[in-house]
mmCIF file of C-alpha atoms in Angstrom:
data_model
loop_
_atom_site.group_PDB
_atom_site.id
_atom_site.type_symbol
_atom_site.label_atom_id
_atom_site.label_comp_id
_atom_site.label_asym_id
_atom_site.label_seq_id
_atom_site.Cartn_x
_atom_site.Cartn_y
_atom_site.Cartn_z
ATOM 1 C CA MET L 531 23.287 161.189 15.765
ATOM 2 C CA LEU L 532 22.048 158.908 18.529
ATOM 3 C CA ARG L 533 20.098 159.920 21.619
ATOM 4 C CA ASP L 534 20.527 158.170 24.966
ATOM 5 C CA PRO L 535 16.981 157.598 26.308
ATOM 6 C CA GLN L 536 18.174 157.785 29.941
ATOM 7 C CA THR L 537 20.322 160.950 29.815
ATOM 8 C CA ASN L 538 18.780 162.515 26.691
ATOM 9 C CA GLN L 539 22.311 163.207 25.439
ATOM 10 C CA LEU L 540 23.201 163.178 21.729
ATOM 11 C CA SER L 541 26.312 161.393 20.442
ATOM 12 C CA PRO L 542 27.645 160.897 16.908
ATOM 13 C CA PHE L 543 27.551 157.459 15.281
ATOM 14 C CA LEU L 544 30.232 156.996 12.625
ATOM 15 C CA PRO L 545 29.635 153.739 10.686
ATOM 16 C CA ARG L 546 33.146 153.749 9.215
ATOM 17 C CA HIS L 547 34.725 153.502 12.667
ATOM 18 C CA ARG L 548 32.312 150.922 14.003
ATOM 19 C CA SER L 549 32.263 147.135 13.946
ATOM 20 C CA HIS L 550 28.801 146.160 12.737
ATOM 21 C CA GLN L 551 29.031 142.582 13.978
ATOM 22 C CA PHE L 552 26.705 143.358 16.883
ATOM 23 C CA THR L 553 24.874 146.386 15.442
ATOM 24 C CA ASN L 554 21.101 146.110 15.024
ATOM 25 C CA VAL L 555 18.536 148.637 13.867
ATOM 26 C CA LEU L 556 15.214 148.122 15.650
ATOM 27 C CA ALA L 557 11.840 149.800 15.200
ATOM 28 C CA VAL L 558 10.008 150.892 18.357
ATOM 29 C CA SER L 559 6.238 150.505 18.575
ATOM 30 C CA VAL L 560 3.641 150.495 21.348
ATOM 31 C CA GLN L 561 1.498 147.341 21.382
ATOM 32 C CA PRO L 562 -1.412 146.407 23.681
ATOM 33 C CA ILE L 563 -1.071 143.409 25.965
ATOM 34 C CA SER L 564 -3.303 141.773 28.556
ATOM 35 C CA VAL L 565 -3.313 138.915 31.035
ATOM 36 C CA GLY L 566 -3.412 135.484 29.406
ATOM 37 C CA GLU L 567 -1.660 136.485 26.198
ATOM 38 C CA ARG L 568 1.408 134.626 24.984
ATOM 39 C CA ILE L 569 4.591 136.556 24.233
ATOM 40 C CA LEU L 570 7.936 135.588 22.749
ATOM 41 C CA THR L 571 11.341 136.916 23.802
ATOM 42 C CA ARG L 572 13.364 138.247 20.858
ATOM 43 C CA PHE L 573 16.750 138.895 22.531
ATOM 44 C CA THR L 574 19.051 136.975 24.831
ATOM 45 C CA ASP L 575 20.126 138.684 28.077
ATOM 46 C CA LYS L 576 22.446 136.356 29.986
ATOM 47 C CA LYS L 577 22.625 138.674 33.004
ATOM 48 C CA ARG L 578 18.877 138.427 33.555
ATOM 49 C CA GLY L 579 18.549 134.816 32.388
ATOM 50 C CA ILE L 580 16.457 135.718 29.347
ATOM 51 C CA VAL L 581 16.799 133.410 26.339
ATOM 52 C CA ALA L 582 15.567 134.409 22.887
ATOM 53 C CA ASN L 583 12.608 132.638 21.251
ATOM 54 C CA GLN L 584 11.114 131.430 24.540
ATOM 55 C CA THR L 585 7.336 131.534 24.975
ATOM 56 C CA TYR L 586 5.779 133.050 28.115
ATOM 57 C CA THR L 587 2.194 133.576 29.281
ATOM 58 C CA VAL L 588 1.342 136.966 30.797
ATOM 59 C CA ILE L 589 0.041 136.665 34.381
ATOM 60 C CA MET L 590 0.036 140.389 35.266
ATOM 61 C CA ALA L 591 0.063 143.528 33.134
ATOM 62 C CA SER L 592 0.090 147.181 34.205
ATOM 63 C CA ASN L 593 1.582 150.472 33.062
ATOM 64 C CA GLY L 594 4.676 149.878 35.174
ATOM 65 C CA LEU L 595 5.256 146.109 35.075
ATOM 66 C CA ILE L 596 4.573 143.023 32.983
ATOM 67 C CA GLU L 597 5.006 139.591 34.558
ATOM 68 C CA ALA L 598 4.936 136.328 32.604
ATOM 69 C CA LEU L 599 5.663 132.634 33.190
ATOM 70 C CA ASN L 600 6.898 129.928 30.840
ATOM 71 C CA VAL L 601 5.983 126.228 30.945
ATOM 72 C CA GLU L 602 8.934 125.544 33.257
ATOM 73 C CA GLY L 603 7.722 128.088 35.807
ATOM 74 C CA GLN L 604 10.441 130.673 35.112
ATOM 75 C CA ARG L 605 9.295 134.241 35.715
ATOM 76 C CA LEU L 606 9.906 137.100 33.299
ATOM 77 C CA CYS L 607 9.576 140.719 34.487
ATOM 78 C CA LEU L 608 9.514 143.540 31.934
ATOM 79 C CA ASP L 609 9.262 147.315 32.256
ATOM 80 C CA PRO L 610 6.920 148.581 29.492
ATOM 81 C CA LYS L 611 8.614 152.003 29.556
ATOM 82 C CA SER L 612 12.163 150.665 29.142
ATOM 83 C CA LEU L 613 13.551 150.220 25.627
ATOM 84 C CA SER L 614 15.845 147.435 26.825
ATOM 85 C CA ASP L 615 12.746 145.462 27.885
ATOM 86 C CA GLY L 616 10.934 146.020 24.591
ATOM 87 C CA HIS L 617 12.415 143.008 22.801
ATOM 88 C CA TRP L 618 9.317 140.821 22.798
ATOM 89 C CA ASP L 619 6.657 139.861 20.287
ATOM 90 C CA TYR L 620 3.310 138.079 20.246
ATOM 91 C CA ALA L 621 3.795 134.293 20.286
ATOM 92 C CA TYR L 622 0.809 133.332 18.154
ATOM 93 C CA THR L 623 2.863 132.799 15.004
ATOM 94 C CA LYS L 624 6.485 132.051 14.186
ATOM 95 C CA THR L 625 8.591 132.238 11.072
ATOM 96 C CA ALA L 626 9.966 129.006 9.635
ATOM 97 C CA ASP L 627 13.495 129.933 10.764
ATOM 98 C CA MET L 628 12.342 130.331 14.372
ATOM 99 C CA ALA L 629 10.811 126.834 14.450
ATOM 100 C CA GLN L 630 12.685 123.564 14.480
ATOM 101 C CA GLY L 631 11.969 120.589 12.229
ATOM 102 C CA SER L 632 8.570 118.921 12.778
ATOM 103 C CA THR L 633 7.931 120.790 16.027
ATOM 104 C CA TYR L 634 4.494 122.069 15.003
ATOM 105 C CA ALA L 635 1.548 119.879 14.040
ATOM 106 C CA HIS L 636 0.059 122.405 11.591
ATOM 107 C CA VAL L 637 1.946 125.010 9.542
ATOM 108 C CA ILE L 638 0.707 127.748 7.207
ATOM 109 C CA ALA L 639 3.347 129.097 4.810
ATOM 110 C CA VAL L 640 2.975 132.323 2.822
ATOM 111 C CA VAL L 641 5.239 132.448 -0.246
ATOM 112 C CA LYS L 642 5.671 135.274 -2.733
ATOM 113 C CA GLY L 643 5.630 133.734 -6.206
ATOM 114 C CA LYS L 644 8.298 135.969 -7.747
ATOM 115 C CA GLY L 645 10.213 136.727 -4.545
ATOM 116 C CA ALA L 646 14.006 136.874 -4.667
ATOM 117 C CA LEU L 647 14.227 134.437 -1.739
ATOM 118 C CA THR L 648 11.685 131.979 -3.155
ATOM 119 C CA ASP L 649 13.654 128.816 -3.895
ATOM 120 C CA ILE L 650 13.581 125.098 -3.173
ATOM 121 C CA ARG L 651 15.633 125.532 -0.012
ATOM 122 C CA ARG L 652 13.072 127.887 1.511
ATOM 123 C CA ALA L 653 10.288 125.508 0.470
ATOM 124 C CA GLY L 654 12.077 122.659 2.217
ATOM 125 C CA ILE L 655 12.453 124.697 5.401
ATOM 126 C CA ASP L 656 8.763 125.604 5.402
ATOM 127 C CA GLN L 657 7.531 122.080 4.759
ATOM 128 C CA THR L 658 9.766 120.313 7.263
ATOM 129 C CA ARG L 659 8.467 122.424 10.148
ATOM 130 C CA ALA L 660 5.136 120.544 10.200
ATOM 131 C CA SER L 661 4.596 117.066 11.594
ATOM 132 C CA GLN L 662 1.013 116.544 10.352
ATOM 133 C CA HIS L 663 -0.194 119.137 7.851
ATOM 134 C CA ILE L 664 1.098 122.150 5.925
ATOM 135 C CA ARG L 665 -0.765 124.576 3.677
ATOM 136 C CA ILE L 666 1.023 126.973 1.326
ATOM 137 C CA TYR L 667 -0.526 130.266 0.217
ATOM 138 C CA THR L 668 1.005 132.133 -2.718
ATOM 139 C CA ASP L 669 0.059 134.994 -5.011
ATOM 140 C CA HIS L 670 1.351 133.194 -8.114
ATOM 141 C CA PRO L 671 1.523 129.349 -8.049
ATOM 142 C CA LYS L 672 3.162 128.946 -11.484
ATOM 143 C CA ALA L 673 5.805 131.574 -10.761
ATOM 144 C CA MET L 674 6.519 129.954 -7.397
ATOM 145 C CA LEU L 675 7.126 126.551 -9.025
ATOM 146 C CA LYS L 676 9.384 128.139 -11.652
ATOM 147 C CA GLN L 677 11.374 129.839 -8.897
ATOM 148 C CA TRP L 678 11.716 126.525 -7.095
ATOM 149 C CA ILE L 679 13.042 124.880 -10.262
ATOM 150 C CA ASN L 680 15.227 127.664 -11.675
ATOM 151 C CA GLN L 681 16.552 129.426 -8.568
ATOM 152 C CA ASP L 682 19.881 127.749 -7.806
ATOM 153 C CA THR L 683 20.297 127.231 -4.071
ATOM 154 C CA ASN L 684 23.830 125.794 -4.320
ATOM 155 C CA LYS L 685 25.891 128.939 -4.812
ATOM 156 C CA ALA L 686 29.472 128.409 -5.981
ATOM 157 C CA SER L 687 32.238 130.105 -3.993
ATOM 158 C CA ALA L 688 34.872 132.331 -5.595
ATOM 159 C CA LEU L 689 37.486 129.565 -5.268
ATOM 160 C CA GLU L 690 35.200 126.995 -6.908
ATOM 161 C CA THR L 691 34.535 129.413 -9.755
ATOM 162 C CA GLN L 692 38.249 130.119 -10.199
ATOM 163 C CA GLN L 693 39.100 126.406 -10.166
ATOM 164 C CA GLY L 694 36.428 125.758 -12.776
ATOM 165 C CA LYS L 695 34.562 123.124 -10.770
ATOM 166 C CA THR L 696 31.386 121.938 -12.430
ATOM 167 C CA PRO L 697 28.406 122.735 -10.189
ATOM 168 C CA VAL L 698 26.315 119.799 -9.040
ATOM 169 C CA ILE L 699 22.782 119.999 -10.467
ATOM 170 C CA MET L 700 20.246 118.632 -8.020
ATOM 171 C CA GLN L 701 17.047 117.055 -9.341
ATOM 172 C CA TYR L 702 14.196 118.159 -7.099
ATOM 173 C CA PHE L 703 11.228 117.240 -9.309
ATOM 174 C CA ASN L 704 10.831 113.839 -10.942
ATOM 175 C CA ASP L 705 8.404 114.148 -13.855
ATOM 176 C CA ALA L 706 8.682 110.468 -14.832
ATOM 177 C CA PRO L 707 9.029 108.470 -11.614
ATOM 178 C CA LEU L 708 9.181 104.705 -11.532
ATOM 179 C CA PRO L 709 5.960 103.112 -10.266
ATOM 180 C CA LYS L 710 7.601 102.255 -6.927
ATOM 181 C CA GLU L 711 8.680 105.917 -6.543
ATOM 182 C CA ASN L 712 5.305 107.397 -7.464
ATOM 183 C CA PRO L 713 3.251 108.320 -4.358
ATOM 184 C CA LYS L 714 0.037 107.729 -6.346
ATOM 185 C CA TYR L 715 0.656 104.004 -6.026
ATOM 186 C CA HIS L 716 1.635 103.969 -2.340
ATOM 187 C CA ASP L 717 -0.480 102.820 0.578
ATOM 188 C CA ILE L 718 -0.958 104.791 3.806
ATOM 189 C CA ASN L 719 2.400 103.492 5.045
ATOM 190 C CA GLY L 720 4.253 104.796 1.997
ATOM 191 C CA GLU L 721 4.827 101.312 0.570
ATOM 192 C CA PHE L 722 4.225 100.385 -3.075
ATOM 193 C CA ASP L 723 0.701 99.008 -3.516
ATOM 194 C CA ALA L 724 0.603 96.659 -6.530
ATOM 195 C CA ARG L 725 -3.202 96.456 -6.450
ATOM 196 C CA CYS L 726 -3.551 100.243 -6.611
ATOM 197 C CA PHE L 727 -1.071 100.339 -9.493
ATOM 198 C CA SER L 728 -2.920 97.627 -11.440
ATOM 199 C CA GLU L 729 -6.234 99.460 -10.936
ATOM 200 C CA HIS L 730 -4.641 102.607 -12.353
ATOM 201 C CA ILE L 731 -3.492 100.721 -15.459
ATOM 202 C CA LYS L 732 -6.919 99.136 -15.962
ATOM 203 C CA GLU L 733 -8.629 102.537 -15.695
ATOM 204 C CA THR L 734 -6.143 104.394 -17.914
ATOM 205 C CA LEU L 735 -5.643 101.991 -20.830
ATOM 206 C CA PRO L 736 -9.296 102.088 -22.072
ATOM 207 C CA LYS L 737 -8.847 105.808 -22.814
ATOM 208 C CA PHE L 738 -6.441 104.737 -25.583
ATOM 209 C CA THR L 739 -8.575 101.817 -26.844
ATOM 210 C CA GLU L 740 -8.687 102.722 -30.548
ATOM 211 C CA SER L 741 -5.054 103.762 -31.033
ATOM 212 C CA LEU L 742 -3.716 100.982 -28.796
ATOM 213 C CA ALA L 743 -5.736 98.323 -30.660
ATOM 214 C CA ILE L 744 -4.375 99.555 -34.008
ATOM 215 C CA HIS L 745 -0.847 99.678 -32.535
ATOM 216 C CA LEU L 746 -1.116 96.015 -31.465
ATOM 217 C CA LEU L 747 -3.332 94.436 -34.133
ATOM 218 C CA GLY L 748 -2.818 96.532 -37.258
ATOM 219 C CA THR L 749 -5.500 97.876 -39.591
ATOM 220 C CA PRO L 750 -9.107 97.095 -38.548
ATOM 221 C CA ASN L 751 -11.575 95.275 -40.785
ATOM 222 C CA LYS L 752 -13.944 98.104 -41.745
ATOM 223 C CA SER L 753 -16.574 95.807 -43.254
ATOM 224 C CA GLN L 754 -17.109 93.968 -39.953
ATOM 225 C CA SER L 755 -16.454 96.872 -37.574
ATOM 226 C CA ASN L 756 -19.208 99.168 -36.268
ATOM 227 C CA LYS L 757 -19.631 101.930 -33.696
ATOM 228 C CA HIS L 758 -19.672 99.408 -30.855
ATOM 229 C CA THR L 759 -16.976 96.958 -31.942
ATOM 230 C CA MET L 760 -13.652 97.198 -33.756
ATOM 231 C CA VAL L 761 -12.804 93.960 -35.610
ATOM 232 C CA PHE L 762 -9.350 92.847 -36.758
ATOM 233 C CA GLY L 763 -8.672 89.926 -39.109
ATOM 234 C CA GLN L 764 -10.673 88.167 -41.804
ATOM 235 C CA GLY L 765 -13.451 85.582 -41.812
ATOM 236 C CA ARG L 766 -13.660 83.654 -38.576
ATOM 237 C CA GLU L 767 -10.055 84.421 -37.556
ATOM 238 C CA THR L 768 -10.868 87.744 -35.957
ATOM 239 C CA THR L 769 -10.238 89.652 -32.766
ATOM 240 C CA GLU L 770 -12.963 91.966 -31.463
ATOM 241 C CA ILE L 771 -12.373 95.094 -29.367
ATOM 242 C CA GLN L 772 -15.317 96.558 -27.450
ATOM 243 C CA LEU L 773 -15.594 100.343 -28.005
ATOM 244 C CA THR L 774 -18.660 101.255 -25.929
ATOM 245 C CA GLY L 775 -20.262 100.470 -22.607
ATOM 246 C CA GLU L 776 -18.759 99.569 -19.262
ATOM 247 C CA PHE L 777 -16.554 96.930 -20.928
ATOM 248 C CA ARG L 778 -14.903 99.411 -23.302
ATOM 249 C CA GLY L 779 -11.402 98.139 -24.083
ATOM 250 C CA HIS L 780 -12.194 94.455 -23.564
ATOM 251 C CA PHE L 781 -11.123 92.090 -26.326
ATOM 252 C CA LYS L 782 -12.075 88.627 -27.533
ATOM 253 C CA ASP L 783 -9.912 86.439 -29.771
ATOM 254 C CA ASN L 784 -12.314 84.266 -31.784
ATOM 255 C CA VAL L 785 -9.493 81.869 -32.752
ATOM 256 C CA THR L 786 -8.036 81.011 -29.337
ATOM 257 C CA GLY L 787 -11.049 81.998 -27.242
ATOM 258 C CA GLU L 788 -8.844 84.305 -25.182
ATOM 259 C CA GLN L 789 -10.519 87.405 -23.770
ATOM 260 C CA GLY L 790 -9.875 90.107 -21.191
ATOM 261 C CA THR L 791 -8.848 93.725 -20.758
ATOM 262 C CA LEU L 792 -6.300 95.704 -22.756
ATOM 263 C CA ILE L 793 -3.517 94.884 -20.308
ATOM 264 C CA ASN L 794 -4.193 91.199 -20.988
ATOM 265 C CA LEU L 795 -3.972 91.903 -24.722
ATOM 266 C CA LEU L 796 -0.669 93.732 -24.214
ATOM 267 C CA MET L 797 0.759 90.907 -22.136
ATOM 268 C CA SER L 798 -0.398 88.353 -24.716
ATOM 269 C CA ARG L 799 0.796 90.102 -27.898
ATOM 270 C CA GLU L 800 3.966 91.856 -26.705
ATOM 271 C CA ALA L 801 4.799 90.144 -23.394
ATOM 272 C CA ILE L 802 4.377 93.463 -21.557
ATOM 273 C CA ASN L 803 3.861 93.602 -17.791
ATOM 274 C CA TYR L 804 2.178 96.316 -15.712
ATOM 275 C CA LYS L 805 5.400 98.299 -15.324
ATOM 276 C CA ALA L 806 6.018 98.316 -19.083
ATOM 277 C CA ALA L 807 2.378 99.248 -19.681
ATOM 278 C CA ASP L 808 2.801 102.295 -17.454
ATOM 279 C CA LYS L 809 5.899 103.302 -19.436
ATOM 280 C CA LEU L 810 3.920 102.846 -22.665
ATOM 281 C CA ILE L 811 1.242 105.236 -21.381
ATOM 282 C CA ASN L 812 3.848 107.832 -20.367
ATOM 283 C CA ASP L 813 5.566 107.546 -23.787
ATOM 284 C CA LYS L 814 2.279 107.542 -25.706
ATOM 285 C CA ASP L 815 3.515 110.097 -28.256
ATOM 286 C CA LYS L 816 6.466 107.901 -29.238
ATOM 287 C CA CYS L 817 4.214 104.860 -29.625
ATOM 288 C CA GLY L 818 1.587 106.737 -31.625
ATOM 289 C CA LEU L 819 -1.065 106.425 -28.921
ATOM 290 C CA SER L 820 -3.735 109.069 -28.496
ATOM 291 C CA GLU L 821 -6.442 109.410 -25.893
ATOM 292 C CA ASN L 822 -9.999 109.428 -27.206
ATOM 293 C CA PRO L 823 -11.619 112.679 -25.978
ATOM 294 C CA ALA L 824 -15.038 110.986 -26.119
ATOM 295 C CA HIS L 825 -13.951 108.166 -23.779
ATOM 296 C CA ASP L 826 -16.331 109.084 -20.946
ATOM 297 C CA GLN L 827 -19.268 109.407 -23.333
ATOM 298 C CA LEU L 828 -18.462 106.064 -24.973
ATOM 299 C CA THR L 829 -18.365 104.248 -21.630
ATOM 300 C CA GLN L 830 -21.908 105.500 -20.990
ATOM 301 C CA THR L 831 -23.122 104.368 -24.425
ATOM 302 C CA LEU L 832 -25.139 101.152 -24.404
ATOM 303 C CA THR L 833 -24.222 98.353 -26.768
ATOM 304 C CA ASP L 834 -26.893 97.041 -29.153
ATOM 305 C CA ARG L 835 -27.290 93.873 -27.092
ATOM 306 C CA THR L 836 -27.663 95.752 -23.789
ATOM 307 C CA ALA L 837 -30.087 98.244 -25.330
ATOM 308 C CA LYS L 838 -32.162 95.316 -26.650
ATOM 309 C CA PHE L 839 -32.343 93.703 -23.185
ATOM 310 C CA ILE L 840 -33.334 97.020 -21.602
ATOM 311 C CA GLY L 841 -36.079 97.351 -24.212
ATOM 312 C CA TYR L 842 -37.368 93.872 -23.332
ATOM 313 C CA ALA L 843 -37.331 94.740 -19.628
ATOM 314 C CA LYS L 844 -39.324 97.944 -20.172
ATOM 315 C CA GLU L 845 -41.824 96.080 -22.337
ATOM 316 C CA TYR L 846 -42.312 93.380 -19.687
ATOM 317 C CA TRP L 847 -42.788 96.052 -17.033
ATOM 318 C CA ASN L 848 -45.391 97.963 -19.045
ATOM 319 C CA GLN L 849 -47.361 94.781 -19.849
ATOM 320 C CA SER L 850 -47.246 93.348 -16.335
ATOM 321 C CA ILE L 851 -50.336 93.126 -14.084
ATOM 322 C CA PRO L 852 -50.649 93.130 -10.269
ATOM 323 C CA LEU L 853 -50.087 89.770 -8.528
ATOM 324 C CA LYS L 854 -52.836 90.229 -5.988
ATOM 325 C CA GLY L 855 -55.610 87.661 -6.386
ATOM 326 C CA THR L 856 -53.813 85.638 -9.061
ATOM 327 C CA PRO L 857 -52.550 82.020 -8.983
ATOM 328 C CA ALA L 858 -49.026 83.437 -9.185
ATOM 329 C CA GLU L 859 -49.491 85.089 -5.781
ATOM 330 C CA ILE L 860 -50.625 81.783 -4.223
ATOM 331 C CA LEU L 861 -47.636 79.953 -5.719
ATOM 332 C CA LEU L 862 -45.096 82.540 -4.581
ATOM 333 C CA ASN L 863 -46.553 82.732 -1.058
ATOM 334 C CA SER L 864 -46.381 78.942 -0.787
ATOM 335 C CA LYS L 865 -42.644 79.198 -1.486
ATOM 336 C CA ASP L 866 -42.190 81.874 1.242
ATOM 337 C CA PHE L 867 -41.825 84.815 -1.179
ATOM 338 C CA ASN L 868 -43.136 88.126 0.122
ATOM 339 C CA THR L 869 -45.612 89.462 -2.456
ATOM 340 C CA GLU L 870 -46.946 92.329 -0.316
ATOM 341 C CA GLY L 871 -47.481 95.384 -2.526
ATOM 342 C CA LYS L 872 -46.457 93.557 -5.728
#
């Protein structure tokens, strides 16, 4: 049964005999409002010139009348006691469907990880509403990503199913992008930055120093190798690979005199360029490469030669005497060196 709010009369509502094309069920609630607040129209009323999803600013609010203006100066008058005038909402937030593409500078999206409607299409709608920045909040990040991957957004129609058409599988996530497609190697303009890519290769390859050296040069010479250097070859015909210090991964060929980083060794021994080196890193399991878990510690380890020089420096410092009043001070001052406080 339905009650007419104006006449208070009851009338039956039979769903079977009704067209539900224009039937809506709405919840009524009383909300506070004051001057200066922004409201949003939720229904279109052509007779009164009201268009849905238009934002207005309240200029007057009382128990009997609410007046508001939009940016174009159009006036909206609402009766707070009339149900027909109750189709408004606060305009401080909007759903993604209510906004158009890139119309808002900043967007906050709230996604339920295991929601039935969580799919890549909804993610695309949310993300394309922002022109500068978007932040996504979710209760379950891993479940959300699985929903994006597994939830098929391209539903087949009954005719397509009957005709046996093979559904088109869209690839939304590229786990092995080409260097030019990978945003990690792009500049601020979205263009491929070769220098950034080469820096990535130079930083990544030393993590695989030991396994990569064995992959390229064979079995190391254990009698000549130590904790700081891996040696390949016999006698004077050897190639040395630095294992510790800031130059971890650098090599020196004692036959040709060639030296450099691991990428130089790759390019020399197997004619591999930066692009192929990146593929080698991504397919490290197939090539038998393994990352050394102690890489960071090894880069901080001093080589014997460096440790010896540091020892000399400390010894000189401890045995040094003040310059003041010595011939050295006179000599340095004559050559315009500042010895104040030395």
